[in-house]
Short mmCIF file of C-alpha atoms in Angstrom, two decimals:
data_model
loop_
_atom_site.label_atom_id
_atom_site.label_comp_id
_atom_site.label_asym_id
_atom_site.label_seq_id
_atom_site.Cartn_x
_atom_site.Cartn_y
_atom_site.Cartn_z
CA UNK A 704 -58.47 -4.08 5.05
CA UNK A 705 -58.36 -3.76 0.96
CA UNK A 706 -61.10 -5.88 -0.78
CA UNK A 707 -57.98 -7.52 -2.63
CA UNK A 708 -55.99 -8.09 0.95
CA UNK A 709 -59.29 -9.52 1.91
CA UNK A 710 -60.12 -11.91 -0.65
CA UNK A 711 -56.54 -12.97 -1.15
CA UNK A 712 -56.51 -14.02 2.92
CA UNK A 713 -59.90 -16.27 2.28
CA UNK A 714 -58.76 -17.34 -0.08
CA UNK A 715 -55.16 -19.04 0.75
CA UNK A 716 -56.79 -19.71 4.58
CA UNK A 717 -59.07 -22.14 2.73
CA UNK A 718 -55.64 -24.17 1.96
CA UNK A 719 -54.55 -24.33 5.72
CA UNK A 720 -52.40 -27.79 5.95
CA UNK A 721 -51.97 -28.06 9.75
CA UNK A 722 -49.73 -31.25 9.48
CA UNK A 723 -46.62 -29.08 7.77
CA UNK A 724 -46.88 -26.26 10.09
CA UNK A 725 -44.75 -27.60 13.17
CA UNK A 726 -42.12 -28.52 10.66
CA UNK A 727 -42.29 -24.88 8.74
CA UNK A 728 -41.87 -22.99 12.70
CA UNK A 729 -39.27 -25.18 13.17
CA UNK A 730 -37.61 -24.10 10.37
CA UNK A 731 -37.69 -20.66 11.31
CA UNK A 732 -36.76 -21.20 15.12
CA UNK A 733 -40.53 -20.82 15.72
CA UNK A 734 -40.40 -17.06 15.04
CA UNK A 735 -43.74 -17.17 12.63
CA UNK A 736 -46.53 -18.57 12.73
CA UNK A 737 -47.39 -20.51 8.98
CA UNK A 738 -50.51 -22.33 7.58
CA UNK A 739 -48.82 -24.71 6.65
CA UNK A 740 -48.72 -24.11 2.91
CA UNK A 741 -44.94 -25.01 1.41
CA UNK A 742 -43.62 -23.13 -1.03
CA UNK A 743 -44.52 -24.59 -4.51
CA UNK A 744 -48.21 -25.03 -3.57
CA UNK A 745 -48.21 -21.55 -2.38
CA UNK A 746 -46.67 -20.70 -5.99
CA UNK A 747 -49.61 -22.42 -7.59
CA UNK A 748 -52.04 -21.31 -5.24
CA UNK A 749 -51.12 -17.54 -5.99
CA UNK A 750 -50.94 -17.92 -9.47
CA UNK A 751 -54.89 -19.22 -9.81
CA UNK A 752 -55.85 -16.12 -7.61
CA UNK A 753 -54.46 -14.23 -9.74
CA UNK A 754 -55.99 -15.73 -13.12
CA UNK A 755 -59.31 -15.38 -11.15
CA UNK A 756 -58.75 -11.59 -9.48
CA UNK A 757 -56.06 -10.00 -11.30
CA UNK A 758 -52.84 -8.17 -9.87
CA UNK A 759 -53.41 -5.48 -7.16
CA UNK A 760 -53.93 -1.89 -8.37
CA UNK A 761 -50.20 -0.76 -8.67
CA UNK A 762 -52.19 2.53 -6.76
CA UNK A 763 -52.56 0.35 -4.36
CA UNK A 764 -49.23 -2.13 -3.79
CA UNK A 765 -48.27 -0.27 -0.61
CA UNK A 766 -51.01 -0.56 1.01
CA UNK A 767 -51.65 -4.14 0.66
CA UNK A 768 -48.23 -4.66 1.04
CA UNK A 769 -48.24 -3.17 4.45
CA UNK A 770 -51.48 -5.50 5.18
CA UNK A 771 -50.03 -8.68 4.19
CA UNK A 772 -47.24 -7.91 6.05
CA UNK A 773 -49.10 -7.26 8.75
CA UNK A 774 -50.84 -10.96 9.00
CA UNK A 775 -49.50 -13.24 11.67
CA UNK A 776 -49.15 -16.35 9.01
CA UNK A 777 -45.58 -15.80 7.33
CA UNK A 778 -47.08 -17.35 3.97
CA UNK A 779 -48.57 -13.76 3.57
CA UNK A 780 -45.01 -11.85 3.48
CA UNK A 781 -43.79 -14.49 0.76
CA UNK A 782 -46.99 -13.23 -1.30
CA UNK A 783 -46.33 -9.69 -0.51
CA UNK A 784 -42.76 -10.07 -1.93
CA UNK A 785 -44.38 -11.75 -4.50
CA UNK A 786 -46.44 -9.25 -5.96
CA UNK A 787 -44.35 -6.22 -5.63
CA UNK A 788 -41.69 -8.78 -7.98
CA UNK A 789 -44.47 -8.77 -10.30
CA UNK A 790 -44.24 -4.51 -10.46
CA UNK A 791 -40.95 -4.41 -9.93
CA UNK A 792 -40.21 -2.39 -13.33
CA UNK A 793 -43.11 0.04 -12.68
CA UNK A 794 -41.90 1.16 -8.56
CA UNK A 795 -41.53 5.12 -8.40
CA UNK A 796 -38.83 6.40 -6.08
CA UNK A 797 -41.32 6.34 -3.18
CA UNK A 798 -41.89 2.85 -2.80
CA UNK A 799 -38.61 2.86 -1.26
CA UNK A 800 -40.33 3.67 2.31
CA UNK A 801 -42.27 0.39 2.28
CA UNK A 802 -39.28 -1.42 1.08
CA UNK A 803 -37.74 -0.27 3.84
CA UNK A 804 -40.49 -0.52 6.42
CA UNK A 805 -40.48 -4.01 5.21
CA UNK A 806 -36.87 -4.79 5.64
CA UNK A 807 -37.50 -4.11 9.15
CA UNK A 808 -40.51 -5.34 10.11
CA UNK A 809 -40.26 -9.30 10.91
CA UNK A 810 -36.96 -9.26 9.85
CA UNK A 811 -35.40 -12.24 8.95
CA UNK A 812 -33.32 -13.42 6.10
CA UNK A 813 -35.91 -15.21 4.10
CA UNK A 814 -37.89 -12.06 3.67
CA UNK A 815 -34.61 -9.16 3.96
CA UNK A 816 -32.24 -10.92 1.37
CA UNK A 817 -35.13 -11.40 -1.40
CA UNK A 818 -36.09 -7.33 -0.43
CA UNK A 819 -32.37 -6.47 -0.74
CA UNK A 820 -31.47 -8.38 -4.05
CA UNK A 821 -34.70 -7.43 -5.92
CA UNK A 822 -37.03 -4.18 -4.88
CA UNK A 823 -33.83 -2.49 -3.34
CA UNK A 824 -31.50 -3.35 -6.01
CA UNK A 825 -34.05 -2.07 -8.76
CA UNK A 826 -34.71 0.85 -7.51
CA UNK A 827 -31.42 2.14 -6.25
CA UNK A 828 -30.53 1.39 -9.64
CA UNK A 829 -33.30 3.37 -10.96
CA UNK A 830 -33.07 6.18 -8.46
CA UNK A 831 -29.34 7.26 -7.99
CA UNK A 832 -30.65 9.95 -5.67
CA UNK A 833 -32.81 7.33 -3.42
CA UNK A 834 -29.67 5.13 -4.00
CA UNK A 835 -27.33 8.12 -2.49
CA UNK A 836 -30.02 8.98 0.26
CA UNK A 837 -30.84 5.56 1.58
CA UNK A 838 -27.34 3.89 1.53
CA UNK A 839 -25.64 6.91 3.81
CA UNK A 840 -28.56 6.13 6.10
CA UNK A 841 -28.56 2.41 6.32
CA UNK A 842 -24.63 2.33 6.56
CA UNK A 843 -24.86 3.96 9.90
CA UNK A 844 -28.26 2.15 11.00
CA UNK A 845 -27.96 0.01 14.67
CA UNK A 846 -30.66 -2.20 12.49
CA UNK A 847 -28.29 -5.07 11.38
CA UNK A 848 -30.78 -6.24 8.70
CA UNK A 849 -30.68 -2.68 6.44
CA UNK A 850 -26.51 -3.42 6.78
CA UNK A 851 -27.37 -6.54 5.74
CA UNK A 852 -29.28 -5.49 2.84
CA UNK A 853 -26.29 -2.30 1.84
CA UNK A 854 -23.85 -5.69 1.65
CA UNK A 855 -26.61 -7.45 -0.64
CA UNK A 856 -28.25 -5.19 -2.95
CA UNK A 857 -26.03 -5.85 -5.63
CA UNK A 858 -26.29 -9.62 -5.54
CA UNK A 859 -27.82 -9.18 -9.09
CA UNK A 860 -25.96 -6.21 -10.59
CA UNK A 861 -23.24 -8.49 -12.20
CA UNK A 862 -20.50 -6.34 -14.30
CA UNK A 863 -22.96 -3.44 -13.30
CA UNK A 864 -21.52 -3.79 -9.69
CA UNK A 865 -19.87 -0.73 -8.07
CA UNK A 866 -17.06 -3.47 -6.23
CA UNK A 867 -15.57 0.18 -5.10
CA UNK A 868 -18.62 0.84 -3.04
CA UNK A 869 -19.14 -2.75 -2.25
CA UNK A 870 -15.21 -2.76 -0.32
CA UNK A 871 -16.33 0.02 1.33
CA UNK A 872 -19.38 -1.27 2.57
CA UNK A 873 -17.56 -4.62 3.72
CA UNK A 874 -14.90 -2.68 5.87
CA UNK A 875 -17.42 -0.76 7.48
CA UNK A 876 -18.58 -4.03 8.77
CA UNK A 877 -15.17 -6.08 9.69
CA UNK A 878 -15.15 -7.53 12.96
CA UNK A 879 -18.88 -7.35 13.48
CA UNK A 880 -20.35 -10.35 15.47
CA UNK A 881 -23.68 -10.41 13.82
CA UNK A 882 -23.45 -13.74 11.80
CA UNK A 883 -25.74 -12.52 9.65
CA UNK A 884 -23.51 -9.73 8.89
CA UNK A 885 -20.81 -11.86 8.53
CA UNK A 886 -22.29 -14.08 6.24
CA UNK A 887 -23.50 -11.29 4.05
CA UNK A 888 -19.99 -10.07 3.39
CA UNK A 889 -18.69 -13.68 2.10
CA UNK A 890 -22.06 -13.72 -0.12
CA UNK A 891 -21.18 -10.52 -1.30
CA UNK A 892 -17.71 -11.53 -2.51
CA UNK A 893 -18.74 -15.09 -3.60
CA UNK A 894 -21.33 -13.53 -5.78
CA UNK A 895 -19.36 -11.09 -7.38
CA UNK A 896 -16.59 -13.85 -8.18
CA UNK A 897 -18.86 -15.17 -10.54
CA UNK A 898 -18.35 -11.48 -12.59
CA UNK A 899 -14.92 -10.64 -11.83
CA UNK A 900 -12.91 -13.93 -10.21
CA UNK A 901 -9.63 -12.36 -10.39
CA UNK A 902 -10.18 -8.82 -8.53
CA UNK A 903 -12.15 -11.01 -6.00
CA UNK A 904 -9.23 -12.95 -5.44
CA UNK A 905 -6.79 -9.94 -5.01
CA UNK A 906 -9.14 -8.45 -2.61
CA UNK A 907 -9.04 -12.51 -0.91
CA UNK A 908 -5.01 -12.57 -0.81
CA UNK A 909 -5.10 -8.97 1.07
CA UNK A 910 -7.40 -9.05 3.43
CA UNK A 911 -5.08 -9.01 6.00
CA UNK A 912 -4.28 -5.42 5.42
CA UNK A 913 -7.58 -3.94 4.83
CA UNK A 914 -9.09 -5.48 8.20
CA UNK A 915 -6.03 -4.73 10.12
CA UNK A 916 -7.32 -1.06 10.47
CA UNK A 917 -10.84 -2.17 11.87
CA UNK A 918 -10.40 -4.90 13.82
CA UNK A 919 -8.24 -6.20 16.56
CA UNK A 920 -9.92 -9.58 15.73
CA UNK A 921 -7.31 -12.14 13.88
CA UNK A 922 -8.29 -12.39 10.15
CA UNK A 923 -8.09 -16.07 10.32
CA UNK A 924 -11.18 -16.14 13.20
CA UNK A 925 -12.86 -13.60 11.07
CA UNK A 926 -12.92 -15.65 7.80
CA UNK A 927 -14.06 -18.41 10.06
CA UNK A 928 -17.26 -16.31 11.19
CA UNK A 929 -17.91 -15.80 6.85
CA UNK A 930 -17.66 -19.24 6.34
CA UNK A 931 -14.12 -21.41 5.68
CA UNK A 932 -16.00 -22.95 3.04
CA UNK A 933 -16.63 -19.38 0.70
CA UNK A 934 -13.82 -18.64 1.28
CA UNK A 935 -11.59 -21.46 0.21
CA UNK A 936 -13.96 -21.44 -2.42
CA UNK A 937 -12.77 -17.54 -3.22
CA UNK A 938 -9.14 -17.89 -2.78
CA UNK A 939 -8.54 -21.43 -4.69
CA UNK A 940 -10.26 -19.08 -8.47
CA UNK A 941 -7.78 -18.96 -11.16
#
């Protein structure tokens, strides 16, 4: 283990709160284990390491990435994620492999949608070429969580968004049963409302003929799966 990995693990250990740990598991349907250290004290708590012991060598931000990662306390991914935000202007085209060993590596959407909207979105930005590479591969992925993160990459991209590619993307994944899939695509859409409210809404009012194609599923029990709320949300913009 890195001397930075190392310290940084003594270090937040020393602020184990075992009384908010139950509650934390719960949470995430007891999929993680935590120690118990809630979000803004964790925020604190990194920020005072790092006064003290600096940022990790950007040499070295994969590897400690892959060892935080790696601890059975979920706390450490959140740091991780963290501290590749922190480098998130400096990541060569390479990085992309830890992104995406991350991504699917206890997967879940507190980790995946944060990985998707930031380190993924900056560097397929970057990196048209990793961009082109990745997204033909994680289109046709069985791994629901890198389809996840094609739908969700853009989250941030604002008037930058390719809403071509993002239709695509969506249709690729009508009639899926994966909630998380499902509520991906309404995110998608709601997000990009915020840019463009009118195209948004076309897309909205014909749904019905670009799912017809892909799914034998009625549109209205599809919508349902996104979320009735988004959508009457989406379709009510002027």
């Amino acid at each position: 283990m890195h001397a930075y990995t190392k310290s940084l693990k003594t270090f937040f250990e020393k602020h184990t709160n075992p009384l908010n740990v139950a509650s934390m598991k719960k949470y995430m349907r007891g999929q993680f284990e935590y120690l118990g250290i809630k979000s803004p004290q964790a925020t604190t708590l990194l920020r005072d390491f790092i006064k003290t012991n600096g940022l990790p060598p950007f040499e070295k931000l994969d590897l400690i990435s892959r060892e935080l990662w790696s601890l059975p306390q979920r706390e450490f991914q959140y740091i991780a994620m963290n501290l590749i935000s922190r480098y998130e202007k400096k990541l060569e085209a390479e990085f992309i492999k830890t992104v995406e060993y991350l991504i699917i590596t206890k997967s879940w959407w507190d980790t995946v949608d944060l990985l998707a909207s930031h380190p993924v979105g900056a560097l397929f930005k970057k990196y048209p070429k990793v961009k082109g590479k990745y997204l033909k591969k994680w289109r046709k992925s069985e791994n629901m969580w890198l389809r996840r993160t094609t739908l969700l990459f853009q989250l941030g991209y604002k008037t930058e968004t390719d809403f071509d590619l993002l239709c695509e993307i969506i249709k690729e994944n009508l009639g899926s049963d994966e909630f998380f899939i499902n509520k991906a695509i309404g995110w998608s859409l709601r997000q990009y409302a915020h840019t463009n409210p009118a195209l948004v809404k076309k897309i909205c009012q014909s749904h019905k003929r670009i799912t017809s194609a892909k799914s034998a599923r009625s549109i209205e029990e599809y919508w349902q799966l996104i979320s009735k709320k988004q959508i009457a949300d989406l379709v009510s913009i002027e």
